[in-house]
JSON list of C-alpha atoms in Angstrom, two decimals:
[
{"chain": "A", "resi": 189, "resn": "GLY", "atom": "CA", "xyz": [30.19, -6.75, -49.88]},
{"chain": "A", "resi": 190, "resn": "GLU", "atom": "CA", "xyz": [28.45, -3.46, -49.46]},
{"chain": "A", "resi": 191, "resn": "ASP", "atom": "CA", "xyz": [24.88, -3.39, -48.16]},
{"chain": "A", "resi": 192, "resn": "VAL", "atom": "CA", "xyz": [22.80, -0.67, -46.52]},
{"chain": "A", "resi": 193, "resn": "GLU", "atom": "CA", "xyz": [19.52, -1.46, -44.77]},
{"chain": "A", "resi": 194, "resn": "GLN", "atom": "CA", "xyz": [16.68, 0.68, -43.48]},
{"chain": "A", "resi": 195, "resn": "SER", "atom": "CA", "xyz": [13.14, 0.13, -42.24]},
{"chain": "A", "resi": 196, "resn": "LEU", "atom": "CA", "xyz": [10.61, 0.96, -44.95]},
{"chain": "A", "resi": 197, "resn": "PHE", "atom": "CA", "xyz": [8.09, 3.14, -43.11]},
{"chain": "A", "resi": 198, "resn": "LEU", "atom": "CA", "xyz": [7.89, 5.60, -40.22]},
{"chain": "A", "resi": 199, "resn": "SER", "atom": "CA", "xyz": [4.85, 7.57, -39.09]},
{"chain": "A", "resi": 200, "resn": "VAL", "atom": "CA", "xyz": [5.13, 10.40, -36.57]},
{"chain": "A", "resi": 201, "resn": "ARG", "atom": "CA", "xyz": [2.87, 13.11, -35.22]},
{"chain": "A", "resi": 202, "resn": "GLU", "atom": "CA", "xyz": [3.54, 16.67, -36.36]},
{"chain": "A", "resi": 203, "resn": "GLY", "atom": "CA", "xyz": [5.80, 18.42, -33.86]},
{"chain": "A", "resi": 204, "resn": "ASP", "atom": "CA", "xyz": [7.33, 15.18, -32.55]},
{"chain": "A", "resi": 205, "resn": "SER", "atom": "CA", "xyz": [10.86, 13.99, -33.31]},
{"chain": "A", "resi": 206, "resn": "SER", "atom": "CA", "xyz": [11.48, 11.45, -36.07]},
{"chain": "A", "resi": 207, "resn": "VAL", "atom": "CA", "xyz": [14.32, 8.94, -35.84]},
{"chain": "A", "resi": 208, "resn": "ILE", "atom": "CA", "xyz": [15.29, 7.06, -38.98]},
{"chain": "A", "resi": 209, "resn": "ASN", "atom": "CA", "xyz": [17.74, 4.21, -38.61]},
{"chain": "A", "resi": 210, "resn": "CYS", "atom": "CA", "xyz": [20.21, 2.59, -40.97]},
{"chain": "A", "resi": 211, "resn": "THR", "atom": "CA", "xyz": [22.74, -0.23, -40.79]},
{"chain": "A", "resi": 212, "resn": "TYR", "atom": "CA", "xyz": [25.61, -0.73, -43.17]},
{"chain": "A", "resi": 213, "resn": "THR", "atom": "CA", "xyz": [28.16, -3.47, -43.73]},
{"chain": "A", "resi": 214, "resn": "ASP", "atom": "CA", "xyz": [31.24, -1.84, -45.27]},
{"chain": "A", "resi": 215, "resn": "SER", "atom": "CA", "xyz": [33.57, -1.09, -42.36]},
{"chain": "A", "resi": 216, "resn": "SER", "atom": "CA", "xyz": [35.87, 0.85, -44.67]},
{"chain": "A", "resi": 217, "resn": "SER", "atom": "CA", "xyz": [33.19, 3.47, -45.34]},
{"chain": "A", "resi": 218, "resn": "THR", "atom": "CA", "xyz": [34.68, 6.87, -44.64]},
{"chain": "A", "resi": 219, "resn": "TYR", "atom": "CA", "xyz": [31.57, 8.96, -45.20]},
{"chain": "A", "resi": 220, "resn": "LEU", "atom": "CA", "xyz": [27.90, 8.24, -44.60]},
{"chain": "A", "resi": 221, "resn": "TYR", "atom": "CA", "xyz": [25.10, 10.35, -46.00]},
{"chain": "A", "resi": 222, "resn": "TRP", "atom": "CA", "xyz": [21.42, 11.12, -45.63]},
{"chain": "A", "resi": 223, "resn": "TYR", "atom": "CA", "xyz": [19.45, 12.05, -48.73]},
{"chain": "A", "resi": 224, "resn": "LYS", "atom": "CA", "xyz": [15.82, 13.18, -48.99]},
{"chain": "A", "resi": 225, "resn": "GLN", "atom": "CA", "xyz": [13.54, 12.47, -51.95]},
{"chain": "A", "resi": 226, "resn": "GLU", "atom": "CA", "xyz": [10.20, 14.23, -52.27]},
{"chain": "A", "resi": 227, "resn": "PRO", "atom": "CA", "xyz": [7.53, 12.78, -54.61]},
{"chain": "A", "resi": 228, "resn": "GLY", "atom": "CA", "xyz": [8.42, 13.10, -58.28]},
{"chain": "A", "resi": 229, "resn": "ALA", "atom": "CA", "xyz": [11.79, 14.68, -57.56]},
{"chain": "A", "resi": 230, "resn": "GLY", "atom": "CA", "xyz": [15.45, 13.80, -57.50]},
{"chain": "A", "resi": 231, "resn": "LEU", "atom": "CA", "xyz": [17.42, 13.23, -54.32]},
{"chain": "A", "resi": 232, "resn": "GLN", "atom": "CA", "xyz": [18.73, 16.06, -52.17]},
{"chain": "A", "resi": 233, "resn": "LEU", "atom": "CA", "xyz": [21.69, 15.70, -49.83]},
{"chain": "A", "resi": 234, "resn": "LEU", "atom": "CA", "xyz": [20.63, 16.60, -46.28]},
{"chain": "A", "resi": 235, "resn": "THR", "atom": "CA", "xyz": [23.79, 15.96, -44.34]},
{"chain": "A", "resi": 236, "resn": "TYR", "atom": "CA", "xyz": [26.81, 13.68, -44.09]},
{"chain": "A", "resi": 237, "resn": "ILE", "atom": "CA", "xyz": [29.12, 12.47, -41.36]},
{"chain": "A", "resi": 238, "resn": "PHE", "atom": "CA", "xyz": [32.75, 11.45, -41.44]},
{"chain": "A", "resi": 239, "resn": "SER", "atom": "CA", "xyz": [33.47, 8.06, -39.93]},
{"chain": "A", "resi": 240, "resn": "ASN", "atom": "CA", "xyz": [35.68, 9.46, -37.14]},
{"chain": "A", "resi": 241, "resn": "MET", "atom": "CA", "xyz": [32.74, 11.45, -35.76]},
{"chain": "A", "resi": 242, "resn": "ASP", "atom": "CA", "xyz": [30.04, 10.20, -33.39]},
{"chain": "A", "resi": 243, "resn": "MET", "atom": "CA", "xyz": [27.54, 12.96, -33.89]},
{"chain": "A", "resi": 244, "resn": "LYS", "atom": "CA", "xyz": [26.79, 15.87, -36.16]},
{"chain": "A", "resi": 245, "resn": "GLN", "atom": "CA", "xyz": [24.09, 18.48, -35.64]},
{"chain": "A", "resi": 246, "resn": "ASP", "atom": "CA", "xyz": [22.72, 20.82, -38.27]},
{"chain": "A", "resi": 247, "resn": "GLN", "atom": "CA", "xyz": [19.69, 22.86, -37.20]},
{"chain": "A", "resi": 248, "resn": "ARG", "atom": "CA", "xyz": [16.80, 20.37, -36.76]},
{"chain": "A", "resi": 249, "resn": "LEU", "atom": "CA", "xyz": [18.90, 17.44, -37.95]},
{"chain": "A", "resi": 250, "resn": "THR", "atom": "CA", "xyz": [21.09, 15.28, -35.71]},
{"chain": "A", "resi": 251, "resn": "VAL", "atom": "CA", "xyz": [23.13, 12.40, -37.11]},
{"chain": "A", "resi": 252, "resn": "LEU", "atom": "CA", "xyz": [24.45, 9.72, -34.76]},
{"chain": "A", "resi": 253, "resn": "LEU", "atom": "CA", "xyz": [27.07, 7.18, -35.85]},
{"chain": "A", "resi": 254, "resn": "ASN", "atom": "CA", "xyz": [27.93, 4.00, -33.97]},
{"chain": "A", "resi": 255, "resn": "LYS", "atom": "CA", "xyz": [30.87, 2.69, -35.97]},
{"chain": "A", "resi": 256, "resn": "LYS", "atom": "CA", "xyz": [31.28, -0.41, -33.83]},
{"chain": "A", "resi": 257, "resn": "ASP", "atom": "CA", "xyz": [27.72, -1.54, -34.60]},
{"chain": "A", "resi": 258, "resn": "LYS", "atom": "CA", "xyz": [27.75, 0.02, -38.11]},
{"chain": "A", "resi": 259, "resn": "HIS", "atom": "CA", "xyz": [24.58, 1.90, -37.19]},
{"chain": "A", "resi": 260, "resn": "LEU", "atom": "CA", "xyz": [23.61, 5.36, -38.41]},
{"chain": "A", "resi": 261, "resn": "SER", "atom": "CA", "xyz": [20.56, 7.38, -37.40]},
{"chain": "A", "resi": 262, "resn": "LEU", "atom": "CA", "xyz": [18.94, 10.64, -38.45]},
{"chain": "A", "resi": 263, "resn": "ARG", "atom": "CA", "xyz": [16.85, 12.55, -35.94]},
{"chain": "A", "resi": 264, "resn": "ILE", "atom": "CA", "xyz": [14.56, 15.29, -37.18]},
{"chain": "A", "resi": 265, "resn": "ALA", "atom": "CA", "xyz": [13.37, 17.56, -34.38]},
{"chain": "A", "resi": 266, "resn": "ASP", "atom": "CA", "xyz": [9.93, 19.21, -34.48]},
{"chain": "A", "resi": 267, "resn": "THR", "atom": "CA", "xyz": [8.84, 17.24, -37.55]},
{"chain": "A", "resi": 268, "resn": "GLN", "atom": "CA", "xyz": [6.76, 19.26, -39.99]},
{"chain": "A", "resi": 269, "resn": "THR", "atom": "CA", "xyz": [4.48, 18.27, -42.90]},
{"chain": "A", "resi": 270, "resn": "GLY", "atom": "CA", "xyz": [7.21, 19.42, -45.29]},
{"chain": "A", "resi": 271, "resn": "ASP", "atom": "CA", "xyz": [9.43, 16.67, -43.93]},
{"chain": "A", "resi": 272, "resn": "SER", "atom": "CA", "xyz": [7.21, 14.05, -45.59]},
{"chain": "A", "resi": 273, "resn": "ALA", "atom": "CA", "xyz": [9.51, 12.26, -48.02]},
{"chain": "A", "resi": 274, "resn": "ILE", "atom": "CA", "xyz": [11.64, 9.18, -48.50]},
{"chain": "A", "resi": 275, "resn": "TYR", "atom": "CA", "xyz": [14.94, 9.31, -46.63]},
{"chain": "A", "resi": 276, "resn": "PHE", "atom": "CA", "xyz": [17.89, 7.35, -47.98]},
{"chain": "A", "resi": 277, "resn": "CYS", "atom": "CA", "xyz": [20.96, 6.43, -46.02]},
{"chain": "A", "resi": 278, "resn": "ALA", "atom": "CA", "xyz": [24.04, 6.04, -48.22]},
{"chain": "A", "resi": 279, "resn": "GLU", "atom": "CA", "xyz": [27.67, 5.08, -47.86]},
{"chain": "A", "resi": 280, "resn": "ARG", "atom": "CA", "xyz": [30.66, 5.70, -50.02]},
{"chain": "A", "resi": 281, "resn": "GLY", "atom": "CA", "xyz": [31.83, 2.25, -51.02]},
{"chain": "A", "resi": 282, "resn": "GLY", "atom": "CA", "xyz": [35.25, 0.90, -51.86]},
{"chain": "A", "resi": 283, "resn": "SER", "atom": "CA", "xyz": [35.53, 3.14, -54.89]},
{"chain": "A", "resi": 284, "resn": "ALA", "atom": "CA", "xyz": [35.46, 6.86, -54.17]},
{"chain": "A", "resi": 285, "resn": "SER", "atom": "CA", "xyz": [32.97, 7.26, -57.00]},
{"chain": "A", "resi": 286, "resn": "LYS", "atom": "CA", "xyz": [30.50, 4.61, -55.89]},
{"chain": "A", "resi": 287, "resn": "ILE", "atom": "CA", "xyz": [27.72, 5.64, -53.52]},
{"chain": "A", "resi": 288, "resn": "ILE", "atom": "CA", "xyz": [25.52, 2.82, -52.23]},
{"chain": "A", "resi": 289, "resn": "PHE", "atom": "CA", "xyz": [21.97, 3.72, -51.18]},
{"chain": "A", "resi": 290, "resn": "GLY", "atom": "CA", "xyz": [19.79, 2.00, -48.62]},
{"chain": "A", "resi": 291, "resn": "SER", "atom": "CA", "xyz": [16.23, 0.95, -49.43]},
{"chain": "A", "resi": 292, "resn": "GLY", "atom": "CA", "xyz": [14.80, 4.24, -48.16]},
{"chain": "A", "resi": 293, "resn": "THR", "atom": "CA", "xyz": [12.43, 5.03, -45.28]},
{"chain": "A", "resi": 294, "resn": "ARG", "atom": "CA", "xyz": [9.12, 6.66, -46.14]},
{"chain": "A", "resi": 295, "resn": "LEU", "atom": "CA", "xyz": [8.32, 9.24, -43.45]},
{"chain": "A", "resi": 296, "resn": "SER", "atom": "CA", "xyz": [4.68, 10.25, -43.09]},
{"chain": "A", "resi": 297, "resn": "ILE", "atom": "CA", "xyz": [3.40, 12.93, -40.75]},
{"chain": "A", "resi": 298, "resn": "ARG", "atom": "CA", "xyz": [0.13, 12.65, -38.79]},
{"chain": "A", "resi": 299, "resn": "PRO", "atom": "CA", "xyz": [-1.70, 15.86, -37.81]},
{"chain": "D", "resi": 283, "resn": "ASP", "atom": "CA", "xyz": [24.15, 27.78, -60.77]},
{"chain": "D", "resi": 284, "resn": "THR", "atom": "CA", "xyz": [23.70, 24.77, -58.50]},
{"chain": "D", "resi": 285, "resn": "GLU", "atom": "CA", "xyz": [21.35, 22.80, -60.69]},
{"chain": "D", "resi": 286, "resn": "VAL", "atom": "CA", "xyz": [21.50, 19.61, -62.65]},
{"chain": "D", "resi": 287, "resn": "THR", "atom": "CA", "xyz": [19.09, 19.84, -65.56]},
{"chain": "D", "resi": 288, "resn": "GLN", "atom": "CA", "xyz": [17.63, 16.76, -67.19]},
{"chain": "D", "resi": 289, "resn": "THR", "atom": "CA", "xyz": [15.60, 16.54, -70.38]},
{"chain": "D", "resi": 290, "resn": "PRO", "atom": "CA", "xyz": [13.09, 15.33, -71.26]},
{"chain": "D", "resi": 291, "resn": "LYS", "atom": "CA", "xyz": [11.13, 15.05, -68.02]},
{"chain": "D", "resi": 292, "resn": "HIS", "atom": "CA", "xyz": [8.92, 12.35, -69.50]},
{"chain": "D", "resi": 293, "resn": "LEU", "atom": "CA", "xyz": [9.58, 9.99, -72.41]},
{"chain": "D", "resi": 294, "resn": "VAL", "atom": "CA", "xyz": [7.41, 7.27, -73.91]},
{"chain": "D", "resi": 295, "resn": "MET", "atom": "CA", "xyz": [9.07, 5.01, -76.47]},
{"chain": "D", "resi": 296, "resn": "GLY", "atom": "CA", "xyz": [8.46, 1.78, -78.26]},
{"chain": "D", "resi": 297, "resn": "MET", "atom": "CA", "xyz": [10.82, -1.15, -78.13]},
{"chain": "D", "resi": 298, "resn": "THR", "atom": "CA", "xyz": [12.23, -0.40, -81.58]},
{"chain": "D", "resi": 299, "resn": "ASN", "atom": "CA", "xyz": [12.83, 3.32, -81.01]},
{"chain": "D", "resi": 300, "resn": "LYS", "atom": "CA", "xyz": [16.11, 5.14, -80.49]},
{"chain": "D", "resi": 301, "resn": "LYS", "atom": "CA", "xyz": [16.01, 8.03, -78.05]},
{"chain": "D", "resi": 302, "resn": "SER", "atom": "CA", "xyz": [18.39, 9.93, -75.77]},
{"chain": "D", "resi": 303, "resn": "LEU", "atom": "CA", "xyz": [18.26, 11.37, -72.28]},
{"chain": "D", "resi": 304, "resn": "LYS", "atom": "CA", "xyz": [20.28, 14.51, -71.63]},
{"chain": "D", "resi": 305, "resn": "CYS", "atom": "CA", "xyz": [21.86, 15.96, -68.50]},
{"chain": "D", "resi": 306, "resn": "GLU", "atom": "CA", "xyz": [23.67, 19.25, -67.99]},
{"chain": "D", "resi": 307, "resn": "GLN", "atom": "CA", "xyz": [25.48, 20.89, -65.06]},
{"chain": "D", "resi": 308, "resn": "HIS", "atom": "CA", "xyz": [27.54, 24.08, -64.81]},
{"chain": "D", "resi": 309, "resn": "MET", "atom": "CA", "xyz": [29.02, 23.65, -61.34]},
{"chain": "D", "resi": 310, "resn": "GLY", "atom": "CA", "xyz": [32.43, 22.60, -62.61]},
{"chain": "D", "resi": 311, "resn": "HIS", "atom": "CA", "xyz": [31.92, 19.08, -61.27]},
{"chain": "D", "resi": 312, "resn": "ARG", "atom": "CA", "xyz": [34.13, 16.51, -62.91]},
{"chain": "D", "resi": 313, "resn": "ALA", "atom": "CA", "xyz": [32.16, 13.38, -61.97]},
{"chain": "D", "resi": 314, "resn": "MET", "atom": "CA", "xyz": [28.76, 12.63, -63.48]},
{"chain": "D", "resi": 315, "resn": "TYR", "atom": "CA", "xyz": [26.48, 9.68, -62.88]},
{"chain": "D", "resi": 316, "resn": "TRP", "atom": "CA", "xyz": [23.47, 7.87, -64.28]},
{"chain": "D", "resi": 317, "resn": "TYR", "atom": "CA", "xyz": [21.19, 6.11, -61.82]},
{"chain": "D", "resi": 318, "resn": "LYS", "atom": "CA", "xyz": [18.05, 4.06, -62.49]},
{"chain": "D", "resi": 319, "resn": "GLN", "atom": "CA", "xyz": [15.23, 4.13, -59.95]},
{"chain": "D", "resi": 320, "resn": "LYS", "atom": "CA", "xyz": [12.23, 1.82, -60.04]},
{"chain": "D", "resi": 321, "resn": "ALA", "atom": "CA", "xyz": [9.11, 2.68, -58.04]},
{"chain": "D", "resi": 322, "resn": "LYS", "atom": "CA", "xyz": [9.56, 2.35, -54.28]},
{"chain": "D", "resi": 323, "resn": "LYS", "atom": "CA", "xyz": [13.22, 1.34, -54.71]},
{"chain": "D", "resi": 324, "resn": "PRO", "atom": "CA", "xyz": [16.53, 3.12, -54.10]},
{"chain": "D", "resi": 325, "resn": "PRO", "atom": "CA", "xyz": [18.54, 4.49, -57.01]},
{"chain": "D", "resi": 326, "resn": "GLU", "atom": "CA", "xyz": [20.80, 1.91, -58.65]},
{"chain": "D", "resi": 327, "resn": "LEU", "atom": "CA", "xyz": [24.08, 3.07, -60.10]},
{"chain": "D", "resi": 328, "resn": "MET", "atom": "CA", "xyz": [24.48, 2.52, -63.84]},
{"chain": "D", "resi": 329, "resn": "PHE", "atom": "CA", "xyz": [27.48, 4.55, -64.99]},
{"chain": "D", "resi": 330, "resn": "VAL", "atom": "CA", "xyz": [30.07, 6.97, -63.63]},
{"chain": "D", "resi": 331, "resn": "TYR", "atom": "CA", "xyz": [32.14, 9.38, -65.68]},
{"chain": "D", "resi": 332, "resn": "SER", "atom": "CA", "xyz": [35.21, 10.98, -64.14]},
{"chain": "D", "resi": 333, "resn": "TYR", "atom": "CA", "xyz": [36.95, 13.72, -66.10]},
{"chain": "D", "resi": 334, "resn": "GLU", "atom": "CA", "xyz": [34.84, 12.76, -69.13]},
{"chain": "D", "resi": 335, "resn": "LYS", "atom": "CA", "xyz": [36.05, 9.16, -69.06]},
{"chain": "D", "resi": 336, "resn": "LEU", "atom": "CA", "xyz": [33.85, 6.20, -68.19]},
{"chain": "D", "resi": 337, "resn": "SER", "atom": "CA", "xyz": [35.13, 4.94, -64.84]},
{"chain": "D", "resi": 338, "resn": "ILE", "atom": "CA", "xyz": [32.31, 2.64, -63.70]},
{"chain": "D", "resi": 339, "resn": "ASN", "atom": "CA", "xyz": [29.85, 0.53, -65.71]},
{"chain": "D", "resi": 340, "resn": "GLU", "atom": "CA", "xyz": [27.71, -1.56, -63.40]},
{"chain": "D", "resi": 341, "resn": "SER", "atom": "CA", "xyz": [27.22, -4.35, -65.95]},
{"chain": "D", "resi": 342, "resn": "VAL", "atom": "CA", "xyz": [24.50, -2.38, -67.70]},
{"chain": "D", "resi": 343, "resn": "PRO", "atom": "CA", "xyz": [23.04, -3.97, -70.89]},
{"chain": "D", "resi": 344, "resn": "SER", "atom": "CA", "xyz": [24.41, -2.54, -74.13]},
{"chain": "D", "resi": 345, "resn": "ARG", "atom": "CA", "xyz": [20.98, -1.18, -75.08]},
{"chain": "D", "resi": 346, "resn": "PHE", "atom": "CA", "xyz": [21.97, 1.68, -72.73]},
{"chain": "D", "resi": 347, "resn": "SER", "atom": "CA", "xyz": [24.89, 3.66, -74.12]},
{"chain": "D", "resi": 348, "resn": "PRO", "atom": "CA", "xyz": [26.31, 6.59, -72.14]},
{"chain": "D", "resi": 349, "resn": "GLU", "atom": "CA", "xyz": [28.22, 9.48, -73.63]},
{"chain": "D", "resi": 350, "resn": "CYS", "atom": "CA", "xyz": [30.03, 12.42, -72.05]},
{"chain": "D", "resi": 351, "resn": "PRO", "atom": "CA", "xyz": [30.72, 14.97, -74.83]},
{"chain": "D", "resi": 352, "resn": "ASN", "atom": "CA", "xyz": [32.28, 17.50, -72.41]},
{"chain": "D", "resi": 353, "resn": "SER", "atom": "CA", "xyz": [32.59, 18.22, -68.72]},
{"chain": "D", "resi": 354, "resn": "SER", "atom": "CA", "xyz": [29.11, 19.76, -68.52]},
{"chain": "D", "resi": 355, "resn": "LEU", "atom": "CA", "xyz": [27.07, 17.28, -70.52]},
{"chain": "D", "resi": 356, "resn": "LEU", "atom": "CA", "xyz": [26.07, 13.66, -70.05]},
{"chain": "D", "resi": 357, "resn": "ASN", "atom": "CA", "xyz": [23.84, 11.70, -72.40]},
{"chain": "D", "resi": 358, "resn": "LEU", "atom": "CA", "xyz": [22.22, 8.30, -72.18]},
{"chain": "D", "resi": 359, "resn": "HIS", "atom": "CA", "xyz": [21.37, 6.78, -75.55]},
{"chain": "D", "resi": 360, "resn": "LEU", "atom": "CA", "xyz": [18.54, 4.25, -75.56]},
{"chain": "D", "resi": 361, "resn": "HIS", "atom": "CA", "xyz": [17.95, 1.61, -78.20]},
{"chain": "D", "resi": 362, "resn": "ALA", "atom": "CA", "xyz": [15.79, -1.52, -78.33]},
{"chain": "D", "resi": 363, "resn": "LEU", "atom": "CA", "xyz": [14.65, -1.17, -74.73]},
{"chain": "D", "resi": 364, "resn": "GLN", "atom": "CA", "xyz": [12.35, -3.58, -72.94]},
{"chain": "D", "resi": 365, "resn": "PRO", "atom": "CA", "xyz": [9.21, -2.73, -70.91]},
{"chain": "D", "resi": 366, "resn": "GLU", "atom": "CA", "xyz": [11.11, -3.62, -67.72]},
{"chain": "D", "resi": 367, "resn": "ASP", "atom": "CA", "xyz": [13.47, -0.72, -68.46]},
{"chain": "D", "resi": 368, "resn": "SER", "atom": "CA", "xyz": [10.63, 1.68, -67.60]},
{"chain": "D", "resi": 369, "resn": "ALA", "atom": "CA", "xyz": [11.88, 3.71, -64.62]},
{"chain": "D", "resi": 370, "resn": "LEU", "atom": "CA", "xyz": [13.01, 7.12, -63.42]},
{"chain": "D", "resi": 371, "resn": "TYR", "atom": "CA", "xyz": [16.50, 7.85, -64.75]},
{"chain": "D", "resi": 372, "resn": "LEU", "atom": "CA", "xyz": [18.44, 10.18, -62.51]},
{"chain": "D", "resi": 373, "resn": "CYS", "atom": "CA", "xyz": [21.53, 12.12, -63.45]},
{"chain": "D", "resi": 374, "resn": "ALA", "atom": "CA", "xyz": [23.87, 13.41, -60.75]},
{"chain": "D", "resi": 375, "resn": "SER", "atom": "CA", "xyz": [27.17, 15.25, -60.52]},
{"chain": "D", "resi": 376, "resn": "SER", "atom": "CA", "xyz": [29.76, 15.68, -57.80]},
{"chain": "D", "resi": 377, "resn": "PRO", "atom": "CA", "xyz": [33.18, 17.18, -57.18]},
{"chain": "D", "resi": 378, "resn": "TYR", "atom": "CA", "xyz": [35.61, 14.41, -58.11]},
{"chain": "D", "resi": 379, "resn": "SER", "atom": "CA", "xyz": [37.89, 14.58, -55.14]},
{"chain": "D", "resi": 380, "resn": "GLY", "atom": "CA", "xyz": [37.99, 15.86, -51.61]},
{"chain": "D", "resi": 381, "resn": "PRO", "atom": "CA", "xyz": [35.73, 15.29, -48.62]},
{"chain": "D", "resi": 382, "resn": "ASN", "atom": "CA", "xyz": [32.58, 16.11, -50.55]},
{"chain": "D", "resi": 383, "resn": "THR", "atom": "CA", "xyz": [33.04, 13.41, -53.17]},
{"chain": "D", "resi": 384, "resn": "GLY", "atom": "CA", "xyz": [29.82, 11.74, -52.00]},
{"chain": "D", "resi": 385, "resn": "GLU", "atom": "CA", "xyz": [27.84, 14.94, -52.21]},
{"chain": "D", "resi": 386, "resn": "LEU", "atom": "CA", "xyz": [25.77, 14.16, -55.25]},
{"chain": "D", "resi": 387, "resn": "PHE", "atom": "CA", "xyz": [23.68, 16.85, -56.87]},
{"chain": "D", "resi": 388, "resn": "PHE", "atom": "CA", "xyz": [20.72, 15.19, -58.55]},
{"chain": "D", "resi": 389, "resn": "GLY", "atom": "CA", "xyz": [18.52, 16.31, -61.37]},
{"chain": "D", "resi": 390, "resn": "GLU", "atom": "CA", "xyz": [14.75, 15.87, -61.21]},
{"chain": "D", "resi": 391, "resn": "GLY", "atom": "CA", "xyz": [14.95, 12.79, -63.39]},
{"chain": "D", "resi": 392, "resn": "SER", "atom": "CA", "xyz": [13.56, 11.61, -66.71]},
{"chain": "D", "resi": 393, "resn": "ARG", "atom": "CA", "xyz": [10.60, 9.27, -66.34]},
{"chain": "D", "resi": 394, "resn": "LEU", "atom": "CA", "xyz": [10.83, 6.66, -69.09]},
{"chain": "D", "resi": 395, "resn": "THR", "atom": "CA", "xyz": [7.99, 4.40, -70.19]},
{"chain": "D", "resi": 396, "resn": "VAL", "atom": "CA", "xyz": [8.74, 1.64, -72.69]},
{"chain": "D", "resi": 397, "resn": "LEU", "atom": "CA", "xyz": [5.69, 0.23, -74.45]}
]
């Protein structure tokens, strides 16, 4: 079956790097995604990675994929107060239309 | 226009009421989705429409009835709901095929309270 797991909370100091981790179970996943949800809002796609890639960088965001261990991480460099949000890892499941979300990691920023 | 617009933003209804949630997008996306999100939980998929046809129904109770009148509109009709159905209902759209199939564009959601 398909399952995506994340730790629930992460607290970092402003200016430090944040690393949010995710594990998934569906080895047939071709794409993995990171979404951000700010309070009272819908989800916003931050970035995605194709399963034949190990790493993808986009400005302050770096995604690392370890397909052998089914482990995905999102690193946010120079974390700012505006990065406070819930971050969801997601995989595209067996059906191309079905996106499975992890439990979400709430990122809080300390001054 | 890269927005998904949902109305109403807030809805309070009794258990005997009939109401509808509406969703609209003008990005030419041919897949549209309804998700339900409870507090502090991830979104849970309810329905998927592809090319205006229902392609996925995640065993949702019949008191929720989706409708896709055209490629830009998606409705969710609500009837005889229970208090436990109170949640944020999120609409999303995506291109149906190609590498960006998982790129979902979400609306802000309709927050539903059932009394």
